[in-house]
Coordinates of C-alpha atoms in Angstrom, one line a residue:
M1 CA 57.4 -67.8 -86.8
N2 CA 55.7 -65.4 -84.4
R3 CA 52.6 -67.3 -84.3
V4 CA 54.5 -70.6 -83.7
A5 CA 56.5 -69.1 -80.9
E6 CA 53.2 -67.6 -79.3
L7 CA 51.8 -71.1 -79.3
L8 CA 54.7 -72.6 -77.9
G9 CA 54.8 -70.0 -75.1
V10 CA 51.5 -71.3 -73.8
V11 CA 52.7 -74.6 -72.9
T12 CA 54.3 -74.6 -69.5
P13 CA 57.5 -76.4 -68.6
L14 CA 55.6 -79.2 -67.0
G15 CA 53.4 -79.4 -70.1
R16 CA 56.4 -79.7 -72.4
V17 CA 57.8 -82.5 -70.2
V18 CA 54.5 -84.4 -70.2
A19 CA 54.0 -84.0 -74.1
L20 CA 57.6 -85.3 -74.8
A21 CA 57.4 -88.0 -72.3
S22 CA 54.1 -89.3 -73.7
V23 CA 55.5 -89.3 -77.3
V24 CA 58.6 -91.1 -76.3
L25 CA 56.7 -93.8 -74.3
W26 CA 54.2 -94.3 -77.1
W27 CA 57.2 -94.9 -79.4
A28 CA 59.1 -97.0 -77.0
G29 CA 56.1 -99.2 -76.3
A30 CA 55.4 -99.7 -80.1
Q31 CA 59.1 -100.6 -80.7
L32 CA 59.2 -102.9 -77.9
G33 CA 55.7 -104.4 -78.1
W34 CA 55.1 -103.3 -74.5
T35 CA 51.4 -102.4 -74.1
E36 CA 51.7 -100.6 -70.8
L37 CA 54.1 -98.1 -72.2
V38 CA 51.7 -97.4 -75.2
L39 CA 48.9 -97.0 -72.8
A40 CA 50.9 -94.6 -70.7
G41 CA 52.0 -92.6 -73.7
A42 CA 48.3 -92.5 -75.0
T43 CA 47.0 -91.4 -71.6
G44 CA 49.4 -88.5 -71.5
L45 CA 48.6 -87.3 -75.0
V46 CA 44.9 -87.5 -74.1
V47 CA 45.4 -85.4 -70.9
F48 CA 47.5 -83.0 -73.0
G49 CA 44.7 -82.7 -75.6
L50 CA 42.0 -82.1 -73.0
A51 CA 44.3 -79.3 -71.4
C52 CA 44.4 -77.7 -74.9
L53 CA 40.7 -77.7 -75.3
L54 CA 40.3 -75.9 -71.9
T55 CA 42.4 -73.1 -73.3
L56 CA 40.6 -72.5 -76.5
G57 CA 38.5 -69.5 -77.2
R58 CA 38.8 -65.9 -76.1
A59 CA 36.9 -64.4 -73.3
A60 CA 35.1 -61.1 -74.2
L61 CA 35.7 -58.9 -71.3
R62 CA 36.1 -55.1 -70.2
V63 CA 38.6 -54.7 -67.6
R64 CA 39.3 -51.3 -65.9
V65 CA 41.8 -50.6 -63.2
E66 CA 41.4 -47.4 -61.3
L67 CA 43.3 -45.7 -58.4
D68 CA 41.6 -43.2 -56.1
R69 CA 44.9 -41.2 -56.2
Q70 CA 48.2 -41.5 -58.2
R71 CA 50.4 -39.7 -55.6
V72 CA 50.6 -40.4 -51.9
V73 CA 53.2 -39.7 -49.2
V74 CA 55.1 -42.7 -48.2
G75 CA 53.3 -44.4 -45.3
R76 CA 49.9 -43.7 -46.6
Q77 CA 47.8 -45.9 -48.8
A78 CA 45.9 -45.7 -52.0
N79 CA 42.9 -47.6 -53.0
C80 CA 42.6 -49.5 -56.3
A81 CA 39.4 -50.7 -57.9
V82 CA 39.1 -53.4 -60.6
D83 CA 35.9 -53.4 -62.8
I84 CA 35.3 -56.6 -64.7
A85 CA 32.3 -56.9 -67.2
Q86 CA 31.5 -59.6 -69.6
T87 CA 30.6 -58.1 -73.1
T88 CA 28.9 -61.0 -74.6
A89 CA 26.2 -63.5 -73.4
G90 CA 27.1 -67.0 -72.5
R91 CA 29.0 -68.8 -69.7
L92 CA 32.7 -68.2 -69.3
L93 CA 35.1 -71.2 -68.7
P94 CA 37.0 -70.9 -65.5
L95 CA 39.2 -67.9 -65.7
T96 CA 41.2 -65.8 -63.3
L97 CA 42.4 -62.3 -63.4
E98 CA 45.9 -61.4 -62.2
L99 CA 46.9 -57.7 -61.4
P100 CA 50.5 -57.4 -60.3
V101 CA 51.0 -54.5 -57.7
G102 CA 54.7 -54.0 -57.1
D103 CA 56.1 -57.2 -56.0
Q104 CA 52.8 -58.8 -55.1
V105 CA 50.2 -60.2 -57.4
E106 CA 46.4 -59.8 -56.6
V107 CA 44.2 -62.7 -58.0
F108 CA 40.5 -62.3 -58.7
D109 CA 37.9 -64.8 -60.1
V110 CA 36.4 -63.5 -63.5
L111 CA 33.1 -65.3 -63.2
G112 CA 30.2 -62.9 -62.2
G113 CA 32.4 -59.8 -63.0
G114 CA 31.7 -57.0 -60.8
R115 CA 33.9 -54.4 -59.0
R116 CA 36.7 -55.6 -56.7
A117 CA 38.5 -53.0 -54.4
F118 CA 41.6 -53.4 -52.2
P119 CA 44.2 -51.0 -50.6
I120 CA 47.7 -50.5 -51.6
P121 CA 49.9 -49.6 -48.7
T122 CA 53.2 -47.8 -49.2
R123 CA 55.8 -48.9 -46.8
R124 CA 58.8 -47.0 -48.6
R125 CA 59.4 -44.3 -51.1
G126 CA 59.2 -45.3 -54.8
V127 CA 57.1 -45.9 -57.8
I128 CA 54.7 -48.8 -57.6
A129 CA 53.7 -50.3 -60.9
V130 CA 49.9 -51.4 -60.8
G131 CA 49.2 -53.8 -63.7
P132 CA 48.9 -54.9 -66.4
A133 CA 45.7 -56.8 -65.7
T134 CA 46.0 -60.1 -67.2
T135 CA 43.5 -63.0 -67.6
V136 CA 44.9 -66.6 -67.2
R137 CA 43.3 -69.6 -68.7
G138 CA 44.6 -73.0 -68.0
D139 CA 44.0 -76.6 -66.9
P140 CA 44.0 -78.0 -63.3
L141 CA 47.3 -79.8 -63.9
G142 CA 49.2 -76.6 -65.0
L143 CA 50.1 -78.0 -68.3
L144 CA 49.1 -74.9 -70.2
R145 CA 48.9 -71.3 -69.3
R146 CA 47.3 -68.7 -71.7
T147 CA 47.4 -65.1 -70.9
V148 CA 45.7 -62.0 -72.3
T149 CA 46.4 -58.6 -71.3
W150 CA 43.7 -56.2 -70.8
T151 CA 45.0 -53.0 -69.4
D152 CA 48.3 -50.9 -69.4
P153 CA 50.4 -50.6 -66.1
V154 CA 49.5 -47.5 -64.0
E155 CA 52.2 -45.9 -61.7
L156 CA 51.6 -45.1 -58.1
F157 CA 54.1 -42.6 -56.7
A158 CA 55.0 -42.9 -52.9
H159 CA 56.4 -39.4 -52.5
P160 CA 59.1 -38.8 -49.9
V161 CA 58.1 -37.4 -46.4
T162 CA 58.5 -33.6 -46.1
V163 CA 58.6 -31.0 -43.4
P164 CA 57.0 -27.7 -43.7
L165 CA 59.6 -24.7 -43.9
E166 CA 59.5 -21.0 -43.7
P167 CA 59.7 -19.1 -46.8
L168 CA 63.2 -19.2 -48.2
A169 CA 63.8 -15.4 -48.4
A170 CA 67.4 -14.8 -47.9
G171 CA 69.5 -15.8 -50.8
L172 CA 66.5 -16.5 -52.8
L173 CA 65.3 -13.0 -54.1
R174 CA 61.8 -13.0 -55.6
D175 CA 61.4 -9.5 -57.0
L176 CA 59.8 -9.4 -60.5
E177 CA 62.7 -7.6 -62.0
G178 CA 65.4 -10.2 -60.7
R179 CA 68.5 -9.1 -59.2
A180 CA 71.3 -7.0 -60.7
T181 CA 74.6 -8.7 -61.3
T182 CA 78.1 -7.3 -62.2
D183 CA 77.6 -8.3 -65.9
L184 CA 77.0 -5.3 -68.2
S185 CA 74.6 -5.3 -70.9
M186 CA 73.0 -2.9 -73.5
S187 CA 69.4 -3.9 -72.8
D188 CA 68.0 -4.6 -69.4
L189 CA 66.3 -3.0 -66.4
A190 CA 69.0 -1.9 -64.0
F191 CA 70.8 1.3 -65.2
H192 CA 74.5 1.4 -64.8
A193 CA 76.1 4.4 -66.5
L194 CA 76.5 6.4 -69.8
R195 CA 79.1 5.7 -72.3
E196 CA 80.1 7.0 -75.7
Y197 CA 78.2 5.7 -78.6
A198 CA 80.0 3.0 -80.7
P199 CA 79.0 1.5 -84.1
G200 CA 76.4 -1.1 -83.8
D201 CA 74.8 0.4 -80.6
D202 CA 70.9 0.4 -80.6
H203 CA 69.8 4.0 -81.4
R204 CA 67.0 3.6 -78.9
H205 CA 69.5 3.7 -76.1
I206 CA 70.9 7.0 -77.0
H207 CA 70.5 9.5 -74.1
W208 CA 69.6 12.6 -76.1
R209 CA 69.7 15.1 -73.2
S210 CA 73.2 14.1 -72.2
S211 CA 74.3 14.0 -75.8
A212 CA 73.1 17.4 -76.3
K213 CA 75.2 18.8 -73.4
L214 CA 78.3 17.7 -75.2
A215 CA 77.7 20.2 -77.8
A216 CA 79.9 18.2 -80.2
P217 CA 78.4 17.1 -83.6
G218 CA 78.5 13.3 -84.3
R219 CA 79.1 12.4 -80.5
F220 CA 76.4 10.7 -78.6
L221 CA 76.1 9.0 -75.1
V222 CA 74.1 5.8 -74.7
R223 CA 72.8 4.0 -71.8
Q224 CA 74.4 1.0 -70.2
Y225 CA 72.7 -1.5 -67.9
Q226 CA 73.5 -4.2 -65.5
D227 CA 72.1 -7.7 -66.3
T228 CA 69.4 -8.9 -64.0
R229 CA 68.7 -12.4 -63.1
R230 CA 65.7 -14.3 -61.8
A231 CA 66.4 -16.3 -58.8
H232 CA 67.0 -19.9 -59.8
L233 CA 67.4 -22.6 -57.2
A234 CA 69.3 -25.9 -57.7
V235 CA 68.5 -28.7 -55.4
V236 CA 71.1 -31.4 -55.7
V237 CA 70.8 -34.6 -53.9
D238 CA 74.0 -36.8 -53.9
G239 CA 73.1 -40.3 -55.3
F240 CA 76.5 -41.9 -54.9
A241 CA 76.0 -45.1 -52.8
G242 CA 79.4 -44.6 -51.1
A243 CA 78.2 -41.3 -49.5
Y244 CA 75.8 -43.0 -47.2
P245 CA 76.3 -45.6 -44.6
D246 CA 72.8 -47.1 -44.8
A247 CA 69.5 -46.6 -46.7
E248 CA 68.0 -44.5 -43.9
H249 CA 70.6 -41.8 -44.4
F250 CA 69.9 -41.6 -48.2
E251 CA 65.9 -41.4 -47.5
T252 CA 66.6 -38.4 -45.1
A253 CA 68.6 -36.8 -47.7
V254 CA 65.8 -37.2 -50.4
S255 CA 63.1 -35.8 -47.9
A256 CA 65.4 -32.8 -47.2
G257 CA 65.7 -32.1 -50.9
A258 CA 62.0 -32.6 -51.4
S259 CA 61.1 -30.2 -48.5
I260 CA 63.5 -27.5 -49.8
A261 CA 62.3 -27.9 -53.3
A262 CA 58.6 -27.8 -52.5
R263 CA 59.1 -24.8 -50.3
A264 CA 60.9 -22.9 -53.0
I265 CA 58.4 -23.7 -55.8
G266 CA 55.7 -22.6 -53.4
D267 CA 57.5 -19.3 -53.1
E268 CA 57.4 -19.1 -57.0
V269 CA 61.2 -19.6 -57.2
E270 CA 62.5 -21.2 -60.4
T271 CA 63.7 -24.5 -59.1
T272 CA 65.7 -27.4 -60.8
V273 CA 66.1 -30.8 -59.1
L274 CA 68.9 -33.1 -59.8
A275 CA 68.9 -36.3 -57.7
A276 CA 70.8 -39.4 -58.6
G277 CA 70.3 -39.4 -62.2
Q278 CA 66.8 -37.8 -62.1
V279 CA 66.4 -34.2 -63.3
A280 CA 63.2 -32.0 -63.0
H281 CA 64.2 -28.6 -64.7
R282 CA 62.2 -25.5 -63.7
A283 CA 59.5 -28.0 -62.6
G284 CA 56.3 -27.7 -60.5
V285 CA 56.0 -29.4 -57.2
R286 CA 54.4 -32.6 -58.7
A287 CA 57.3 -33.1 -61.3
A288 CA 60.0 -32.3 -58.6
L289 CA 58.6 -34.8 -56.1
D290 CA 58.1 -37.3 -58.9
A291 CA 61.8 -37.0 -59.8
L292 CA 62.8 -37.5 -56.1
T293 CA 60.5 -40.5 -55.8
R294 CA 62.2 -42.2 -58.8
C295 CA 65.8 -41.5 -57.6
D296 CA 68.0 -44.2 -56.3
T297 CA 71.7 -44.7 -55.2
G298 CA 74.1 -45.3 -58.0
T299 CA 77.8 -44.9 -58.9
E300 CA 77.9 -41.2 -60.0
P301 CA 80.3 -39.3 -57.5
L302 CA 79.1 -36.0 -56.1
V303 CA 81.8 -34.1 -57.7
E304 CA 80.6 -35.2 -61.2
L305 CA 77.0 -34.6 -60.2
V306 CA 77.9 -31.0 -59.2
S307 CA 79.8 -30.5 -62.4
R308 CA 76.9 -31.5 -64.5
T309 CA 74.6 -29.2 -62.5
V310 CA 77.0 -26.3 -63.3
R311 CA 77.1 -27.2 -66.9
I312 CA 73.4 -27.4 -67.5
M313 CA 72.4 -24.6 -65.1
P314 CA 74.6 -21.5 -66.0
D315 CA 72.1 -19.2 -64.6
V316 CA 71.8 -20.8 -61.1
T317 CA 71.7 -18.1 -58.3
T318 CA 71.4 -20.5 -55.2
A319 CA 72.5 -24.0 -54.9
V320 CA 71.6 -26.4 -52.0
V321 CA 73.7 -29.7 -52.2
V322 CA 72.5 -32.7 -49.9
T323 CA 74.7 -35.5 -49.2
G324 CA 75.5 -38.1 -46.6
P325 CA 78.2 -38.1 -43.7
V326 CA 80.9 -40.0 -45.6
P327 CA 82.3 -37.2 -47.9
T328 CA 85.3 -35.4 -46.2
F329 CA 85.5 -31.7 -45.5
A330 CA 87.9 -31.2 -48.4
E331 CA 85.4 -32.9 -50.7
L332 CA 82.6 -30.7 -49.6
Q333 CA 84.9 -27.6 -50.0
S334 CA 85.6 -28.5 -53.6
V335 CA 81.8 -28.9 -54.0
L336 CA 81.3 -25.3 -52.7
S337 CA 84.2 -24.0 -54.9
A338 CA 82.6 -25.6 -58.2
F339 CA 79.8 -23.0 -58.2
A340 CA 80.7 -19.4 -59.3
T341 CA 81.5 -16.9 -56.6
E342 CA 78.2 -15.0 -56.9
V343 CA 76.2 -18.2 -56.5
R344 CA 74.8 -18.7 -52.8
T345 CA 75.9 -22.4 -52.1
V346 CA 75.0 -24.4 -49.0
V347 CA 75.8 -28.0 -48.3
V348 CA 73.4 -30.1 -46.2
R349 CA 75.2 -33.0 -44.6
V350 CA 73.0 -35.7 -43.2
D351 CA 74.4 -37.3 -40.3
H352 CA 72.3 -39.4 -37.8
D353 CA 75.0 -40.1 -35.5
N354 CA 75.9 -36.4 -34.7
R355 CA 74.0 -33.5 -33.5
T356 CA 72.4 -30.9 -35.9
A357 CA 75.1 -28.1 -36.3
L358 CA 76.0 -25.1 -38.6
T359 CA 79.6 -24.8 -39.7
G360 CA 80.0 -22.1 -42.3
D361 CA 78.2 -23.1 -45.4
V362 CA 78.0 -26.9 -44.4
L363 CA 75.0 -27.7 -42.4
S364 CA 74.8 -31.0 -40.4
L365 CA 71.4 -32.6 -40.2
R366 CA 70.7 -35.2 -37.7
E367 CA 67.0 -35.8 -38.3
L368 CA 64.5 -34.3 -40.9
N369 CA 62.4 -32.4 -38.2
D370 CA 65.7 -30.2 -37.5
L371 CA 65.8 -29.1 -41.1
P372 CA 63.6 -25.8 -40.6
V373 CA 65.8 -24.5 -37.8
L374 CA 68.9 -25.5 -39.6
L375 CA 67.9 -23.6 -42.9
A376 CA 67.0 -20.6 -41.0
G377 CA 70.4 -20.5 -39.1
G378 CA 72.1 -21.1 -42.4
G379 CA 70.8 -18.2 -44.1
L380 CA 68.1 -19.9 -46.2
G381 CA 65.1 -19.2 -44.2

């Protein structure tokens, strides 16, 4: 059945009409004794048969698609090269190679083989699928179309535009030992106090000198520590379509989130990006920017996204939430309160219609180039 379906898939809608009409004309002419109808039907079947002959056989080719780079900043271009080589002797029948590039299709003549190169411009942020490379064999009338796939698709990432930021020092401590919290622990680096030994305590933490001063047999003092945490930044980009009046606001929000994440990762701060359904957990710069490249607006409200962030990142120490101008002040306050009190939380509100300003923990960003100064004033730079 699969083989039959494959063969039927070669016939185009026009080819099916011609084949069916030819058979009907032949049968009608034979029944009515009308020679012209028989002749028309026979002519159609002969043409269909010749079209089938043109699609027989399989080309012996080697096709390779290469990109000079897989990741570019939106607005720049990548170069693509297609190498076509015939692996057997003999002359090929007319054959074309189609290579989808995003919404466009590049078409090449296979005869002669060789290397064909062309640029791929990136006009907007996103992932551009290049390929698969497919040869197309058919007839001049378009009755049949037989395709053979030679390569797998290759992804070209058009990363969001970013701006350079100063090191994110305040609120993002980078010391090797982490930072002390108010949580107590029996094994860590930050000493807190001594307390009396309790069954189950690790003997390694007994403070023998202080225990000896008690001069009481069977009584010991053990060390107690404060938990320390490594700085962990959460960059949350609101993907709710209703938070932005247009696509330009969302693109600025993505670029702001990308700039912050790139700077933090460059500062060797553990960073997790959550952007409109995309997650890059404790990722490097490439993975973080790839996630921000794939993200798009959807239906998940910001409150739910922040709740999910708190749920999957209990060890977060700093959170930067980027959204649009539509959420109200009360909604932004609920976002701020969703994180624990010890978590440094900042909301960056992208608003192209108002000036860049700082109101408590809510930073209003008019354009991307204002981000360095805004973060410095907001205690993150």
